[in-house]
XYZ file of C-alpha atoms in Angstrom:
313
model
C -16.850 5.144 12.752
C -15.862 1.331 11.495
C -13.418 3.158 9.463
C -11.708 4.824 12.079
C -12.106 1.820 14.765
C -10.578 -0.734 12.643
C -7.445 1.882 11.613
C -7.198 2.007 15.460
C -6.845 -1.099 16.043
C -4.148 -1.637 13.508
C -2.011 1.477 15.409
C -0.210 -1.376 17.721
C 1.164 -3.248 14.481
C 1.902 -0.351 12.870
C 3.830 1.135 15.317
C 5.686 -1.640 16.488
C 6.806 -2.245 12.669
C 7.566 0.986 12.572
C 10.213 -0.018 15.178
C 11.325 -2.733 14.486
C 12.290 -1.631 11.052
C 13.901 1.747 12.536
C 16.642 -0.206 13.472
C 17.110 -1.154 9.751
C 16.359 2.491 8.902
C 19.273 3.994 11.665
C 21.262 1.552 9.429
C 20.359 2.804 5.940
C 21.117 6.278 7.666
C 24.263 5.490 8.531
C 25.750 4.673 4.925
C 22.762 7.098 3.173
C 23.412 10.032 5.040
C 26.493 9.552 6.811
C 29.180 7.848 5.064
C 26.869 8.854 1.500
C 27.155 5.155 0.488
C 24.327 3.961 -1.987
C 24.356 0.457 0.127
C 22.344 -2.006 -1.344
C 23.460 -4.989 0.791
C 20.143 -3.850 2.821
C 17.887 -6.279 1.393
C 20.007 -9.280 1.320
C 21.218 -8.531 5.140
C 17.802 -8.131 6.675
C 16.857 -11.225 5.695
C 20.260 -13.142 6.516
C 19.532 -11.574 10.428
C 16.538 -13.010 10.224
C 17.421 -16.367 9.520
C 20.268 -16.882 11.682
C 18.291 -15.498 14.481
C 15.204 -18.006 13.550
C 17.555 -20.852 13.088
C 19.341 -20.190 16.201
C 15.706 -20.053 17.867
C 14.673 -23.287 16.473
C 17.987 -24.705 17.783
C 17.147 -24.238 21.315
C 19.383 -21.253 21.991
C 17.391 -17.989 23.668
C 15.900 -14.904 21.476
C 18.447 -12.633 22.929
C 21.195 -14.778 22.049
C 19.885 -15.029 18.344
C 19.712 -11.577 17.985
C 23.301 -11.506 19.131
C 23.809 -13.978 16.017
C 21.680 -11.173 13.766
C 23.661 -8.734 14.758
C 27.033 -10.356 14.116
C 25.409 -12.109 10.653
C 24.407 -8.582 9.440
C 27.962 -7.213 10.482
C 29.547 -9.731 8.180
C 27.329 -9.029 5.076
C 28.755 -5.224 5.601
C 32.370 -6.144 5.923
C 31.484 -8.336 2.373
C 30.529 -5.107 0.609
C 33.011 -3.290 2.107
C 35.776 -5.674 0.308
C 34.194 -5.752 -2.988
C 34.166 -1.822 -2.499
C 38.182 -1.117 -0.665
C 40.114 -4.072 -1.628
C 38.430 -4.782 -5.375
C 37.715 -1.264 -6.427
C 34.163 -1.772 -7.326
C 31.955 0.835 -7.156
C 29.580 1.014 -4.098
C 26.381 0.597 -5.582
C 27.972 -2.493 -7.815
C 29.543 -4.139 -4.918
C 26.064 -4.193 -2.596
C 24.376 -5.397 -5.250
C 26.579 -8.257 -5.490
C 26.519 -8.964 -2.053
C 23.002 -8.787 -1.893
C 22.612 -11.555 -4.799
C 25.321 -13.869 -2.859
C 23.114 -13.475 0.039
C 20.133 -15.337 -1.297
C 21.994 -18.777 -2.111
C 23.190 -18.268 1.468
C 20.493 -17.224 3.643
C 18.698 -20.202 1.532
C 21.726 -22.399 3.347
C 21.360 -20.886 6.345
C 17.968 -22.194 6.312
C 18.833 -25.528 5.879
C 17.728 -25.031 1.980
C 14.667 -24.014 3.062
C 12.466 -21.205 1.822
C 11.354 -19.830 5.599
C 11.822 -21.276 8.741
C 8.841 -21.035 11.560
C 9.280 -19.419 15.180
C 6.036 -19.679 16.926
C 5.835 -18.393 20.057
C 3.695 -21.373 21.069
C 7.178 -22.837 20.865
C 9.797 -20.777 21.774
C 9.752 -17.908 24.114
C 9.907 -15.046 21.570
C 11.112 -11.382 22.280
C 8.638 -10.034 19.939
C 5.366 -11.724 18.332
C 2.385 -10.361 16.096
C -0.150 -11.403 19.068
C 1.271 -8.501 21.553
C 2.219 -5.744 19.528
C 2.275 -3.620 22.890
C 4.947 -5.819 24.107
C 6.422 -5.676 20.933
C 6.620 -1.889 21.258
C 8.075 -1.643 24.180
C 10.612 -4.133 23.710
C 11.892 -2.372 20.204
C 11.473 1.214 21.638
C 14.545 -0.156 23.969
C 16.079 -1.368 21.266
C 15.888 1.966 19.668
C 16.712 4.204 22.536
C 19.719 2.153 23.205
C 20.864 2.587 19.733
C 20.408 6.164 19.281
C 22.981 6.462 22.654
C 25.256 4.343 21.171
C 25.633 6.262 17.398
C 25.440 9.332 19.326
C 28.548 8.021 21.773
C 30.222 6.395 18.676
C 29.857 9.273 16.293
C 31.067 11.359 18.777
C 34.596 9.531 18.828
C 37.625 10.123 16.848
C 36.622 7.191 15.249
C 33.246 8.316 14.458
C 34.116 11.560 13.633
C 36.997 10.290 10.773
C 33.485 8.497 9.395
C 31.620 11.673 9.269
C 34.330 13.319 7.437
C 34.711 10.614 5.019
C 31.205 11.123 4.308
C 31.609 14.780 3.867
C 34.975 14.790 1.763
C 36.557 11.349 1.094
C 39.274 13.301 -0.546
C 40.090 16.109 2.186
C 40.188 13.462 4.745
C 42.869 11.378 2.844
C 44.851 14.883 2.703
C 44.509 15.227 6.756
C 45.890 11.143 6.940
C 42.177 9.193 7.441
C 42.005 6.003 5.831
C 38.399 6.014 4.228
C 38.851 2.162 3.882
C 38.911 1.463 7.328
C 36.233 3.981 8.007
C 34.408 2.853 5.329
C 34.469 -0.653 5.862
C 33.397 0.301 9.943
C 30.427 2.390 8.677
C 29.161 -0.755 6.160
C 29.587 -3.503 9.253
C 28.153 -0.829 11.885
C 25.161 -0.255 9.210
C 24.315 -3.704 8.530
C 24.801 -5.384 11.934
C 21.747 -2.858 12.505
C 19.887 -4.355 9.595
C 20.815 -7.923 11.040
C 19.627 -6.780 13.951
C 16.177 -5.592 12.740
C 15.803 -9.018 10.786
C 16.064 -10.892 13.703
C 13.403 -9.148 15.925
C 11.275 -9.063 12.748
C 11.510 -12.831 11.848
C 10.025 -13.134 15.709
C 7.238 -10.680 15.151
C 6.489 -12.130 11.961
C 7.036 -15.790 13.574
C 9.086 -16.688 10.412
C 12.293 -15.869 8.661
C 11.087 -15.925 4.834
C 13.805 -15.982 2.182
C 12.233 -12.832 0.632
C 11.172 -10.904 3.214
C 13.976 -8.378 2.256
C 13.097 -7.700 -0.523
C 12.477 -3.611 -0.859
C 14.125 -3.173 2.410
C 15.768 0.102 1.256
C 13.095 1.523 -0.278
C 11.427 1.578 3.475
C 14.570 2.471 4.966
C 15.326 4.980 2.541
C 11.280 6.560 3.140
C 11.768 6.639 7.032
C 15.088 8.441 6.549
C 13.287 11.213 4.013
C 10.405 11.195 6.002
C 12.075 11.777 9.246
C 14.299 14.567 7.393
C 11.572 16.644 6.419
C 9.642 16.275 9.815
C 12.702 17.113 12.112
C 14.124 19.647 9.338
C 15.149 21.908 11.804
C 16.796 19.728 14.177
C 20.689 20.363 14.166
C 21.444 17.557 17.428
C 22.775 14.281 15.751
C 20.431 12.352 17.969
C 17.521 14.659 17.394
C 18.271 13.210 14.062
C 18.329 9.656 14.556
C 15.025 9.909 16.587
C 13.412 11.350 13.418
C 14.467 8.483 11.380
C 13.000 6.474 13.676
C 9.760 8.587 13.758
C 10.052 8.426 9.713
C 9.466 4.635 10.113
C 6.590 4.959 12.535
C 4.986 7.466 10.232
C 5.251 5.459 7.072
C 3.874 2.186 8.365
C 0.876 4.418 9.945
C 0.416 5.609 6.440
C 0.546 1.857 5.107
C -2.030 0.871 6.987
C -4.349 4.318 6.384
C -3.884 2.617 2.800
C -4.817 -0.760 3.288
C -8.177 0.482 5.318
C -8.817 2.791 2.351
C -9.332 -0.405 0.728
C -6.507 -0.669 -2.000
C -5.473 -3.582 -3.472
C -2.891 -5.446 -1.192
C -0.915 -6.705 -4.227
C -0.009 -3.217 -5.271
C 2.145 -2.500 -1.856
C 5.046 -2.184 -3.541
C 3.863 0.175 -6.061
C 2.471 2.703 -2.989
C 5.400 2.316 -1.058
C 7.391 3.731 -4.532
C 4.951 6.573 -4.370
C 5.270 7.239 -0.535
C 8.832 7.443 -1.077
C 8.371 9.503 -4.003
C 6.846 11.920 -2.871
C 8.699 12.411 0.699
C 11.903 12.637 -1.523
C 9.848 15.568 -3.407
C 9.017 17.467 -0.590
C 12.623 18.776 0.093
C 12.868 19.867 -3.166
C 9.676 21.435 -3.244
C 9.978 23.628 -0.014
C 13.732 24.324 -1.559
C 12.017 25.859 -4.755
C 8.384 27.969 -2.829
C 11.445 29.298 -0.996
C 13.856 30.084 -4.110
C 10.808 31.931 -5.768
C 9.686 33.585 -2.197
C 12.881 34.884 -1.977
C 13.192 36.221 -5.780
C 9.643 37.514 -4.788
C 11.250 39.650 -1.715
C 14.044 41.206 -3.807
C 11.728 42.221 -6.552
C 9.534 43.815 -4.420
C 12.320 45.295 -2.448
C 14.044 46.535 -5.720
C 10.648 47.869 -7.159
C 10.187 49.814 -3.358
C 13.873 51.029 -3.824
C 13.316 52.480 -7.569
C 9.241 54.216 -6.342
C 11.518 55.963 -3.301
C 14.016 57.602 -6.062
C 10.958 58.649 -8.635
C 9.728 60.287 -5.939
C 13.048 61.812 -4.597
């Protein structure tokens, strides 16, 4: 019964992680999924919300306002890569990589050459803290709702839909007169002011902004985006999608901590979240091939039924 009681009791953190990092995983959707951009910026641009959110904070301007800053901060990183990528012809993967190594001289700057810079909300009145995860919640369940409307109202647009079809065929859209810069470069700034955003509320929840906390950013987003995949496989409605992702998040911090209580060894985190990625990346492929040999199972039978009927005939 301890077990279970203290698992409960971690359920508020979890979930309102799980939150606050589905904004950063509707972001890694975006240029995963979406625009089927291997962005790596993630890592650098979570943390660069963060600190111009915590710096802003510590400056005597409101949380909302900061997160305002986050969001803008995070668009900026985006519209970096997006360069590199459009206007320098490096590839997409190089060019977020890049961006994401720039990004640690200058959130360091940001923070006044710091290495983290503390928020307590003993201080400053904080729009999310570690002490009321419930609050917490419900303040980043807004946050999500609101941007689920939004990428559903945006995506919906001519706009929106010249991203999606970038995504789906760079080279078809070109032929019908889209210019996959300019919808590329949109999708990277959309995806990371999301990130930015999701680095600011963290850096509050966490009551820091920490140079390196970052670092494996896409691996989480990337697990909440498989994760929510396989659980809302048959969902066809775009925001029936999104919600999922956000679920995916939710789900994968739940299973963090059903890890920690099992009593593994903290310092190997990063080496379970690999394997809860792993294997939520295997499951697709998995159901894909029990249903390839199902089916080869069908005909077979089917063929063998077909060729019993004609002995007989």
């Amino acid at each position: 019964m301890n077990f279970f009681t203290a698992l409960l009791a971690q359920m508020p953190d979890a979930v309102a992680k799980g939150l606050i990092w589905g904004l950063m995983a509707l972001g890694v959707y975006i240029t995963y999924k979406i625009l089927d951009f291997p962005d790596l910026t993630v890592d650098g641009s979570l943390c660069t919300g963060g600190a111009v959110a915590a710096v802003i904070i510590v400056g005597g301007i409101p949380a909302p306002m900061a997160l305002i800053g986050a969001l803008i901060a995070g668009g900026l990183t985006g519209a970096v890569t997006g360069l590199l990528h459009t206007k320098m012809g490096i590839p997409g993967i190089l060019a977020g990589i890049l961006t994401q190594l720039a990004l640690y001289s200058i959130n360091l700057r940001i923070m006044g050459n710091r290495s983290n810079v503390s928020v307590s909300v003993d201080e400053f009145p904080l729009m999310a803290s570690i002490r009321y995860p419930w609050q917490t919640c419900a303040i980043a369940l807004v946050f999500c709702i609101g941007t689920i409307a939004v990428l559903c109202w945006f995506f919906g647009t001519e706009l929106g839909s010249a991203v999606r079809a970038t995504g789906s065929n760079p080279n078809m859209s070109r032929a019908q007169g889209i210019n996959t810069d300019r919808t590329k470069m949109v999708a990277l700034i959309l995806s990371n002011a999301l990130v930015g955003l999701s680095g600011g509320l963290f850096a509050q929840y966490q009551s820091a902004a920490d140079v390196n906390m970052g670092r494996g950013a896409i691996v989480i987003g990337l697990a909440a985006v498989i994760i929510g995949q396989v659980l809302f496989s048959r969902v066809r409605a775009f925001g029936g999608k999104l919600t999922g992702v956000v679920v995916g998040s939710i789900i994968y911090y739940i299973v963090i901590a059903l890890v920690i209580r099992l009593g593994l060894n903290t310092n190997d985190m990063k080496l379970i979240s690999a394997a809860v990625v792993a294997v939520f990346l295997a499951i697709p492929y998995w159901k894909s091939n029990i249903a390839q040999k199902n089916h080869r199972r069908s005909l077979a039978a089917a063929a063998a039924g077909q060729s019993r009927r004609a002995e007989n005939a």
